[in-house]
Amino acid sequence: MADIRSLPGFREFYPEDRAIQNHLFTVWRQACRRYGFREWESPVLEPLELFTEKSGEEIVKQLFNFEDKGGRQVSLRPEMTPSLARMVGARANGMPKPIRWFSIGENFRYEKPQKGRLRSFYQLNADLLGEASATADAELIALCADCLLGFGLTQKDFSIRISDRQLWFKFLESEKVPAEKITGVLGVVDKLERSSPGDLLEAMKAVLAGTECDPAKLLASVKAFAAIRSLNELEVIAQKDAAMAARLVEWKQLLDSIKALGFSECVSIDLTIVRGLAYYTGFVFEAFEVGAEARALAGGGRYDTLVKKLGGPDLPAAGFGMGDVTVRDLLESKNLLPKYSDGPNFYVMILGDDARHVALEDIAALRRAGFRVEYNLRDGKFPKLIQSAETIGAQYALVYGGEEVAKGITKVRSLTDRTEATIPRTDIIPALRAVLEEGMRAILP
RNA sequence: GUGGUUGUAGCUCAGUUGGUUAGAGCACCGGUUUGUGGUACCGGGGGUCGGGGGUUCAAGUCCCCUCAAUCACCCCA
């Protein structure tokens, strides 16, 4: 039994892990609801073509795909977006816009597992479709921030860096980079922080081969552009280029909205963020942990052409994803995970089998009333039972011994402050409800 | 996919230059004679030392392969 282990890159969730998982999902779900997003879900297993058709064959290497018993080529979903596009596409005509949708689901990719990078992971996805203006991007960035703030994280713990692929396009066009080479150059930009100057120059040379651009010169101006951290600096550069100046109007709208929503402190301009994915078409952003680890917590952006490419309607769209693994790691290191307590409200101590029948009747009534109740299945002695109540994390112990049953009462004992009081069994449900709400003082003499 | 490190009970680890039935602490279960708990004492279950092969009279200890975890690179929907 023990030699059949779980598959590499898959996690088992013991109750304490699952409790943490639920906490993450709850915070995310609450934040999304406050923004008017509605939850959706799609099949975990999809036809392989859904992911290969529009995304390129290279992706197949990382797909968790196989042939099912009916000879169909299928794949576990590596992301939600293709399914989202299909579902929205099927009903888009009749749906009120904008569409605010979120999902929390398990995704899969067949890769060599590493820390923070597994074959199965859960991800929050929030998407806003049908609105092309920057107000939608601002809404998503605000939601992204709230999904982190909801855990008790502060502006000091993370930062959402905002960038803009469209601005990059206009900038590179003004630098005379041929249109078909721009994506390649952005690939170099993506590595700006991680690679050595020599490697960057080599990469730039490779991208610009066959063009008239000077790799070294372009690399220098790209670096300078990527170093911009404020709207003012951008405006200075944009004065020379009408297309860029026009784009800055969008930037102002974005930053204004974010400011009015109260999230200025959470965001910063950082043009080194371009996101690896080629499908992003406008603003892009990534949330990072502030500090040495600098874990990436979330990422997203605008993808106005993707839904149509995936076979859906021509809908502007933007969205972001947030994974459970890094967020959990971060909360753990910041000590922000709530202490695990899944114990029952009441542990009923049945002393002697004579009391059992009466106790079970009350237990059933308490459970019908909505309380979480456990009790000893086997007869046990007092010290043992109260120890059990303590061990499983019960809030209160209820004593059902021969004495109590004879008198028609039960003894309530707080496991935390060790006070106790008796209540009549006829009054048990309202009395215990009061105890849970106000503590022992509700029944103490 | 490439390279490095690690792998002994649920957890944290000991296991001497290879040598008798593999240990400790914590946790778990039971008990310390009859209804008041985080302490103490006693007892118990649980490991084919990640798996396989090899060297040897003898391997947890040496060699090879493999699996897994982890780190770096690659990649990242």
Coordinates of C-alpha atoms (C1' of nucleotides) in Angstrom, one line a residue:
Chain A
M1 CA 0.0 0.0 0.0
A2 CA 2.7 2.4 1.0
D3 CA 4.7 1.6 -2.1
I4 CA 2.1 3.0 -4.4
R5 CA 2.8 6.6 -4.1
S6 CA 1.0 9.6 -5.5
L7 CA 2.2 10.7 -8.9
P8 CA 5.1 13.2 -9.1
G9 CA 4.0 16.8 -9.1
F10 CA 0.6 16.0 -7.5
R11 CA -0.2 16.9 -4.0
E12 CA -2.2 15.2 -1.3
F13 CA -4.2 17.4 1.0
Y14 CA -4.5 16.3 4.5
P15 CA -7.3 18.0 6.5
E16 CA -5.0 20.7 7.7
D17 CA -3.7 21.4 4.1
R18 CA -7.2 21.3 2.8
A19 CA -8.3 23.8 5.4
I20 CA -5.6 26.2 4.1
Q21 CA -6.7 25.5 0.6
N22 CA -10.3 26.4 1.5
H23 CA -9.1 29.6 3.1
L24 CA -7.4 30.7 -0.1
F25 CA -10.4 29.9 -2.2
T26 CA -12.7 31.6 0.3
V27 CA -10.7 34.9 0.2
W28 CA -10.5 34.8 -3.6
R29 CA -14.1 34.0 -4.0
Q30 CA -15.2 36.8 -1.6
A31 CA -13.1 39.4 -3.4
C32 CA -14.4 38.4 -6.8
R33 CA -18.0 38.5 -5.6
R34 CA -17.4 42.0 -4.3
Y35 CA -16.4 43.0 -7.8
G36 CA -19.5 41.5 -9.3
F37 CA -17.7 38.6 -10.8
R38 CA -19.6 35.3 -11.3
E39 CA -18.1 31.9 -10.9
W40 CA -17.9 29.4 -13.7
E41 CA -16.4 26.0 -14.3
S42 CA -15.5 23.8 -17.3
P43 CA -14.5 20.2 -17.8
V44 CA -11.1 19.3 -16.5
L45 CA -10.6 16.9 -19.4
E46 CA -10.9 18.4 -22.9
P47 CA -10.3 17.4 -26.5
L48 CA -6.6 17.8 -27.2
E49 CA -7.3 20.1 -30.2
L50 CA -8.8 22.7 -27.9
F51 CA -5.3 23.4 -26.7
T52 CA -3.2 22.6 -29.8
E53 CA -5.2 24.1 -32.6
K54 CA -4.5 27.7 -31.9
S55 CA -1.6 27.6 -29.5
G56 CA 1.1 25.8 -31.5
E57 CA 2.4 22.3 -31.4
E58 CA 5.2 23.1 -28.9
I59 CA 2.7 23.3 -26.2
V60 CA 1.9 19.6 -26.6
K61 CA 5.1 18.8 -24.8
Q62 CA 3.7 20.3 -21.7
L63 CA 0.2 19.1 -22.0
F64 CA -1.0 16.3 -19.8
N65 CA -2.5 14.4 -22.7
F66 CA -3.4 10.8 -23.6
E67 CA -5.8 8.7 -25.6
D68 CA -9.0 7.7 -23.9
K69 CA -10.7 4.3 -24.2
G70 CA -12.8 5.5 -27.1
G71 CA -9.6 6.4 -29.0
R72 CA -10.1 10.2 -28.5
Q73 CA -7.1 12.4 -28.1
V74 CA -7.7 14.2 -24.8
S75 CA -5.8 16.5 -22.5
L76 CA -6.2 17.7 -18.9
R77 CA -6.6 21.5 -19.1
P78 CA -3.3 23.5 -18.8
E79 CA -5.3 26.7 -18.5
M80 CA -8.8 28.0 -18.5
T81 CA -8.8 30.5 -21.3
P82 CA -9.6 28.3 -24.2
S83 CA -12.6 26.8 -22.3
L84 CA -13.6 30.3 -21.3
A85 CA -13.5 31.4 -24.9
R86 CA -15.6 28.5 -26.0
M87 CA -18.2 29.0 -23.3
V88 CA -18.5 32.7 -23.8
G89 CA -18.5 32.3 -27.5
A90 CA -21.5 29.9 -27.4
R91 CA -23.7 32.5 -25.6
A92 CA -21.9 35.8 -26.1
N93 CA -24.7 37.2 -28.3
G94 CA -27.2 37.0 -25.5
M95 CA -25.0 38.0 -22.6
P96 CA -25.1 41.4 -21.1
K97 CA -21.7 43.1 -21.4
P98 CA -19.3 43.5 -19.8
I99 CA -18.9 39.9 -18.8
R100 CA -17.3 39.5 -15.4
W101 CA -16.4 35.9 -14.8
F102 CA -14.0 34.1 -12.4
S103 CA -13.1 30.5 -11.8
I104 CA -11.0 28.6 -9.3
G105 CA -9.9 25.4 -10.8
E106 CA -7.2 22.7 -11.0
N107 CA -4.9 22.9 -14.0
F108 CA -2.3 20.5 -15.2
R109 CA 0.9 20.5 -17.1
Y110 CA 3.3 17.7 -17.8
E111 CA 6.7 19.2 -16.7
K112 CA 9.5 18.3 -14.5
P113 CA 8.2 19.3 -11.0
Q114 CA 10.0 21.8 -8.9
K115 CA 9.2 23.8 -5.9
G116 CA 6.4 26.2 -6.6
R117 CA 5.9 24.4 -9.9
L118 CA 3.9 21.3 -9.9
R119 CA 2.0 19.2 -12.4
S120 CA -1.2 20.0 -10.8
F121 CA -2.0 23.5 -9.4
Y122 CA -5.0 25.5 -8.6
Q123 CA -5.5 28.9 -10.1
L124 CA -7.9 31.8 -9.7
N125 CA -8.8 33.2 -13.1
A126 CA -10.7 36.5 -13.4
D127 CA -11.7 37.8 -16.8
L128 CA -13.5 40.8 -18.0
L129 CA -14.8 40.6 -21.5
G130 CA -16.6 43.0 -23.7
E131 CA -14.9 46.2 -22.6
A132 CA -11.8 47.6 -24.4
S133 CA -11.1 50.6 -22.4
A134 CA -8.6 50.9 -19.6
T135 CA -11.3 51.1 -17.0
A136 CA -11.6 47.4 -17.4
D137 CA -7.9 46.9 -16.9
A138 CA -8.0 49.1 -13.8
E139 CA -10.9 47.0 -12.4
L140 CA -8.9 43.8 -12.8
I141 CA -5.8 45.3 -11.3
A142 CA -7.8 46.4 -8.3
L143 CA -9.4 43.0 -8.0
C144 CA -5.9 41.4 -8.2
A145 CA -4.8 43.6 -5.3
D146 CA -7.8 42.8 -3.3
C147 CA -7.3 39.1 -3.8
L148 CA -4.0 39.6 -2.0
L149 CA -5.0 42.2 0.5
G150 CA -7.8 39.9 1.6
F151 CA -5.2 37.6 3.2
G152 CA -3.9 40.4 5.5
L153 CA -1.0 41.2 3.2
T154 CA -0.2 44.9 2.8
Q155 CA 1.1 47.2 0.2
K156 CA 4.5 46.6 1.7
D157 CA 4.3 42.8 1.0
F158 CA 3.6 42.9 -2.7
S159 CA 3.6 45.2 -5.7
I160 CA 1.7 45.0 -9.0
R161 CA 4.0 46.1 -11.8
I162 CA 2.2 47.5 -14.8
S163 CA 3.5 47.5 -18.3
D164 CA 2.1 47.9 -21.8
R165 CA 2.8 45.8 -24.8
Q166 CA 1.1 48.3 -27.1
L167 CA 3.4 51.1 -25.9
W168 CA 6.3 48.8 -26.5
F169 CA 5.1 48.2 -30.0
K170 CA 4.8 51.9 -30.7
F171 CA 8.2 52.6 -29.2
L172 CA 9.9 49.8 -31.2
E173 CA 8.2 51.1 -34.3
S174 CA 9.6 54.5 -33.7
E175 CA 13.0 52.8 -33.4
K176 CA 12.4 51.4 -36.9
V177 CA 12.2 47.8 -35.8
P178 CA 10.3 45.8 -38.5
A179 CA 6.9 44.8 -37.4
E180 CA 7.6 41.0 -37.7
K181 CA 10.6 41.3 -35.4
I182 CA 8.9 43.2 -32.5
T183 CA 7.7 40.0 -30.7
G184 CA 11.3 38.8 -30.8
V185 CA 12.6 41.9 -29.3
L186 CA 10.0 41.8 -26.6
G187 CA 11.4 38.3 -25.9
V188 CA 14.7 39.9 -25.2
V189 CA 13.0 42.6 -23.0
D190 CA 11.5 39.8 -21.0
K191 CA 15.0 38.5 -20.2
L192 CA 16.4 42.0 -19.4
E193 CA 16.6 41.5 -15.6
R194 CA 17.7 37.9 -15.7
S195 CA 20.4 37.6 -18.3
S196 CA 24.0 39.0 -18.6
P197 CA 24.7 41.9 -20.9
G198 CA 26.6 39.6 -23.3
D199 CA 23.8 37.1 -23.6
L200 CA 21.3 40.0 -24.2
L201 CA 23.4 41.4 -27.0
E202 CA 23.7 37.9 -28.5
A203 CA 19.9 37.4 -28.3
M204 CA 19.3 40.8 -29.8
K205 CA 21.7 40.1 -32.7
A206 CA 19.9 36.8 -33.4
V207 CA 16.5 38.5 -33.4
L208 CA 17.6 41.4 -35.6
A209 CA 19.6 39.3 -38.1
G210 CA 18.7 40.4 -41.6
T211 CA 17.5 43.8 -40.6
E212 CA 19.1 47.2 -40.7
C213 CA 18.8 47.7 -37.0
D214 CA 22.0 48.0 -34.9
P215 CA 21.6 45.4 -32.1
A216 CA 23.9 47.2 -29.6
K217 CA 22.2 50.6 -30.2
L218 CA 18.7 49.1 -30.0
L219 CA 19.6 47.2 -26.8
A220 CA 20.8 50.5 -25.2
S221 CA 17.6 52.4 -26.1
V222 CA 15.5 49.4 -25.0
K223 CA 17.2 49.3 -21.7
A224 CA 16.7 53.0 -21.2
F225 CA 13.0 52.7 -22.1
A226 CA 12.6 49.7 -19.8
A227 CA 14.1 51.8 -17.0
I228 CA 11.2 54.2 -17.0
R229 CA 9.2 54.2 -13.8
S230 CA 6.9 57.2 -14.0
L231 CA 4.2 58.7 -16.3
N232 CA 6.2 61.9 -16.4
E233 CA 9.2 60.2 -18.0
L234 CA 6.9 58.5 -20.5
E235 CA 5.4 61.8 -21.5
V236 CA 8.9 63.3 -22.2
I237 CA 9.7 60.4 -24.6
A238 CA 6.2 60.5 -26.2
Q239 CA 6.5 64.1 -27.2
K240 CA 8.5 62.9 -30.2
D241 CA 6.0 60.3 -31.3
A242 CA 2.3 61.0 -31.8
A243 CA 1.3 57.3 -31.6
M244 CA 2.9 57.0 -28.2
A245 CA 1.4 60.2 -27.0
A246 CA -2.0 58.9 -28.0
R247 CA -1.4 55.7 -26.1
L248 CA -0.6 57.7 -23.0
V249 CA -4.2 58.9 -22.8
E250 CA -5.1 55.3 -22.0
W251 CA -2.4 55.2 -19.4
K252 CA -3.8 58.3 -17.7
Q253 CA -7.2 56.7 -17.6
L254 CA -5.8 53.5 -16.2
L255 CA -3.8 55.2 -13.5
D256 CA -6.6 57.6 -12.6
S257 CA -9.0 54.8 -12.2
I258 CA -6.6 52.8 -10.0
K259 CA -6.0 55.9 -7.9
A260 CA -9.7 56.6 -7.4
L261 CA -10.3 53.0 -6.5
G262 CA -7.6 53.4 -3.8
F263 CA -4.9 51.1 -5.1
S264 CA -2.2 53.6 -6.1
E265 CA 0.1 52.3 -3.4
C266 CA -0.1 48.8 -4.7
V267 CA 1.0 49.4 -8.2
S268 CA 4.1 50.7 -10.0
I269 CA 5.1 51.3 -13.6
D270 CA 7.6 48.7 -14.7
L271 CA 8.1 48.3 -18.5
T272 CA 10.4 45.3 -18.0
I273 CA 7.2 43.3 -17.6
V274 CA 6.1 42.1 -21.1
R275 CA 4.8 38.6 -20.2
G276 CA 6.1 35.7 -22.2
L277 CA 2.8 35.0 -23.9
A278 CA 2.5 36.4 -27.3
Y279 CA -1.3 36.8 -27.1
Y280 CA -1.3 39.8 -24.8
T281 CA -2.2 43.0 -26.8
G282 CA -2.2 45.9 -24.3
F283 CA -1.7 46.5 -20.7
V284 CA 0.0 43.7 -18.8
F285 CA 0.8 43.3 -15.2
E286 CA 2.4 41.0 -12.7
A287 CA 2.1 40.9 -8.9
F288 CA 5.3 40.2 -7.1
E289 CA 6.3 39.6 -3.6
V290 CA 8.4 42.5 -2.2
G291 CA 11.6 41.2 -0.8
A292 CA 14.4 38.8 -1.5
E293 CA 12.3 36.0 -2.7
A294 CA 10.4 38.2 -5.2
R295 CA 8.0 35.4 -6.0
A296 CA 5.6 36.0 -8.9
L297 CA 2.1 35.9 -7.3
A298 CA -0.2 36.7 -10.2
G299 CA -0.1 37.8 -13.8
G300 CA -2.4 39.0 -16.5
G301 CA -3.2 41.5 -19.1
R302 CA -5.3 42.4 -22.0
Y303 CA -5.8 39.9 -24.9
D304 CA -8.2 41.5 -27.3
T305 CA -7.7 39.1 -30.2
L306 CA -7.5 35.8 -28.4
V307 CA -11.2 35.0 -27.9
K308 CA -11.8 35.3 -31.6
K309 CA -8.6 33.2 -32.4
L310 CA -9.9 30.5 -30.2
G311 CA -13.1 30.4 -32.2
G312 CA -15.2 32.7 -30.1
P313 CA -16.7 36.1 -30.9
D314 CA -14.7 39.2 -31.5
L315 CA -14.7 40.4 -27.9
P316 CA -12.1 42.6 -26.3
A317 CA -10.9 40.9 -23.1
A318 CA -8.5 41.1 -20.2
G319 CA -7.8 38.9 -17.2
F320 CA -5.4 37.6 -14.7
G321 CA -4.4 34.4 -13.0
M322 CA -3.2 33.8 -9.5
G323 CA -1.8 30.4 -8.4
D324 CA -2.3 28.7 -5.1
V325 CA 1.2 27.5 -4.6
T326 CA 3.2 30.7 -4.4
V327 CA 0.5 32.6 -2.6
R328 CA 0.4 29.8 0.1
D329 CA 4.2 29.9 0.4
L330 CA 4.1 33.7 0.8
L331 CA 1.4 33.6 3.5
E332 CA 3.2 30.9 5.3
S333 CA 6.4 32.9 5.4
K334 CA 4.5 36.0 6.6
N335 CA 2.7 33.9 9.2
L336 CA -0.7 34.9 7.7
L337 CA -2.3 31.6 7.6
P338 CA -5.1 31.2 10.1
K339 CA -4.4 28.6 12.7
Y340 CA -6.0 25.4 11.7
S341 CA -9.1 24.7 13.8
D342 CA -11.6 22.3 12.4
G343 CA -12.6 20.9 15.8
P344 CA -16.3 20.5 16.8
N345 CA -18.2 23.0 18.8
F346 CA -19.0 20.4 21.4
Y347 CA -17.5 17.1 22.5
V348 CA -20.1 15.1 24.3
M349 CA -18.5 12.9 27.0
I350 CA -20.7 9.9 27.6
L351 CA -19.8 8.3 30.9
G352 CA -21.3 4.9 31.2
D353 CA -23.5 3.2 28.7
D354 CA -26.6 4.0 30.8
A355 CA -26.3 7.6 29.7
R356 CA -25.6 6.8 26.1
H357 CA -29.2 6.6 24.8
V358 CA -30.1 10.0 26.3
A359 CA -26.9 11.5 25.1
L360 CA -27.3 10.3 21.5
E361 CA -30.8 11.9 21.4
D362 CA -29.4 15.2 22.4
I363 CA -26.5 14.9 20.1
A364 CA -28.8 14.3 17.2
A365 CA -30.9 17.4 18.2
L366 CA -27.8 19.5 18.4
R367 CA -26.6 18.4 15.0
R368 CA -30.0 19.2 13.5
A369 CA -29.7 22.6 15.0
G370 CA -26.5 23.1 13.1
F371 CA -23.8 22.5 15.7
R372 CA -20.7 20.5 15.1
V373 CA -20.8 17.6 17.6
E374 CA -18.5 14.7 18.3
Y375 CA -18.7 12.1 21.1
N376 CA -17.0 9.0 22.4
L377 CA -18.1 6.0 20.4
R378 CA -16.6 3.7 23.1
D379 CA -17.2 4.0 26.8
G380 CA -14.4 5.8 28.4
K381 CA -13.3 7.3 31.7
F382 CA -13.5 11.0 32.5
P383 CA -9.8 12.0 32.2
K384 CA -9.4 10.1 28.9
L385 CA -12.5 11.7 27.4
I386 CA -11.7 15.3 28.4
Q387 CA -8.3 14.7 26.9
S388 CA -9.9 13.5 23.7
A389 CA -12.0 16.7 23.6
E390 CA -8.9 18.7 24.0
T391 CA -6.9 16.8 21.4
I392 CA -9.4 17.1 18.7
G393 CA -9.8 20.8 19.3
A394 CA -13.4 21.0 20.6
Q395 CA -14.5 24.3 22.0
Y396 CA -16.7 22.9 24.8
A397 CA -17.2 19.5 26.5
L398 CA -20.7 18.4 27.5
V399 CA -20.8 15.9 30.3
Y400 CA -23.4 13.1 30.2
G401 CA -22.9 10.9 33.2
G402 CA -25.4 9.0 35.3
E403 CA -25.7 12.0 37.7
E404 CA -26.5 14.5 35.0
V405 CA -29.0 12.3 33.2
A406 CA -30.8 11.6 36.5
K407 CA -31.1 15.3 37.2
G408 CA -32.1 16.2 33.6
I409 CA -29.1 18.5 33.2
T410 CA -25.8 18.5 31.3
K411 CA -22.6 20.1 32.4
V412 CA -20.9 22.4 30.0
R413 CA -17.1 22.9 30.3
S414 CA -15.0 25.3 28.4
L415 CA -11.9 23.7 27.1
T416 CA -10.2 27.0 26.9
D417 CA -10.7 28.6 30.3
R418 CA -11.8 25.5 32.1
T419 CA -14.9 27.1 33.6
E420 CA -18.1 25.0 33.9
A421 CA -21.8 25.4 34.4
T422 CA -24.9 23.2 34.2
I423 CA -27.9 23.7 32.0
P424 CA -31.2 21.9 31.9
R425 CA -31.4 19.5 29.0
T426 CA -34.8 20.8 28.1
D427 CA -33.2 24.1 27.3
I428 CA -30.1 22.8 25.7
I429 CA -30.2 24.2 22.2
P430 CA -30.9 27.9 23.0
A431 CA -28.5 27.7 25.9
L432 CA -25.6 26.3 23.9
R433 CA -26.3 28.7 21.1
A434 CA -25.9 31.5 23.6
V435 CA -22.6 29.9 24.8
L436 CA -21.2 29.8 21.3
E437 CA -22.1 33.5 20.7
E438 CA -21.2 35.0 24.1
G439 CA -19.0 32.5 25.7
M440 CA -19.4 30.9 29.1
R441 CA -20.7 34.0 30.7
A442 CA -24.0 33.3 29.0
I443 CA -24.7 30.4 31.4
L444 CA -22.3 31.0 34.4
P445 CA -24.2 31.9 37.5
Chain B
rG1 C1' 15.1 18.3 -21.2
rU2 C1' 20.6 19.2 -18.7
rG3 C1' 23.6 19.2 -14.3
rG4 C1' 24.3 19.2 -8.6
rU5 C1' 22.5 17.6 -3.7
rU6 C1' 19.5 14.5 -0.8
rG7 C1' 16.4 9.8 0.4
rU8 C1' 16.6 5.4 7.8
rA9 C1' 9.4 4.8 11.7
rG10 C1' 3.6 9.8 10.6
rC11 C1' 7.5 14.1 11.9
rU12 C1' 12.8 15.6 13.3
rC13 C1' 17.0 12.8 13.2
rA14 C1' 21.1 9.0 15.5
rG15 C1' 23.3 4.8 13.5
rU16 C1' 31.0 4.5 15.0
rU17 C1' 36.9 2.2 10.0
rG18 C1' 30.7 -2.5 6.5
rG19 C1' 29.8 -7.2 11.8
rU20 C1' 24.8 -10.1 16.2
rU21 C1' 17.0 -9.7 16.2
rA22 C1' 18.0 -1.1 13.2
rG23 C1' 17.6 3.2 17.7
rA24 C1' 15.9 8.2 20.2
rG25 C1' 12.7 12.3 20.8
rC26 C1' 7.9 14.0 19.3
rA27 C1' 3.2 12.1 17.6
rC28 C1' -0.3 8.0 17.9
rC29 C1' -2.8 3.8 20.9
rG30 C1' -3.3 1.5 25.8
rG31 C1' -2.4 1.6 31.1
rU32 C1' -1.0 3.9 36.1
rU33 C1' -8.2 0.4 39.9
rU34 C1' -13.4 3.5 40.0
rG35 C1' -16.1 11.6 37.3
rU36 C1' -12.2 16.8 35.8
rG37 C1' -7.5 17.8 30.9
rG38 C1' -1.7 20.3 28.4
rU39 C1' 3.0 17.4 33.5
rA40 C1' 5.2 12.4 35.2
rC41 C1' 5.8 7.1 34.9
rC42 C1' 4.9 2.2 32.4
rG43 C1' 3.6 -0.5 28.1
rG44 C1' 2.3 -1.0 22.7
rG45 C1' 1.8 -0.7 17.4
rG46 C1' 4.6 1.1 13.4
rG47 C1' 10.5 0.7 9.3
rU48 C1' 12.1 -5.5 3.8
rC49 C1' 16.9 1.6 6.1
rG50 C1' 13.0 4.9 -1.5
rG51 C1' 13.3 0.5 -5.2
rG52 C1' 16.4 -3.1 -8.0
rG53 C1' 21.1 -5.3 -9.0
rG54 C1' 26.3 -6.0 -7.6
rU55 C1' 30.9 -6.6 -4.3
rU56 C1' 31.6 -9.4 0.4
rC57 C1' 31.7 -14.7 5.0
rA58 C1' 28.7 -10.2 6.3
rA59 C1' 25.7 -3.8 3.7
rG60 C1' 21.5 1.2 6.3
rU61 C1' 26.9 1.6 5.8
rC62 C1' 30.9 0.4 -0.7
rC63 C1' 29.7 0.3 -6.4
rC64 C1' 26.0 0.6 -10.6
rC65 C1' 21.0 1.5 -12.3
rU66 C1' 16.3 3.4 -11.2
rC67 C1' 12.4 6.3 -8.7
rA68 C1' 11.3 10.6 -5.9
rA69 C1' 12.3 15.3 -3.6
rU70 C1' 15.1 19.6 -3.9
rC71 C1' 18.4 23.5 -6.2
rA72 C1' 20.4 25.8 -10.7
rC73 C1' 19.6 26.2 -16.0
rC74 C1' 15.7 25.6 -20.0
rC75 C1' 10.7 26.5 -20.3
rC76 C1' 6.6 28.7 -18.5
rA77 C1' -0.6 28.9 -20.6

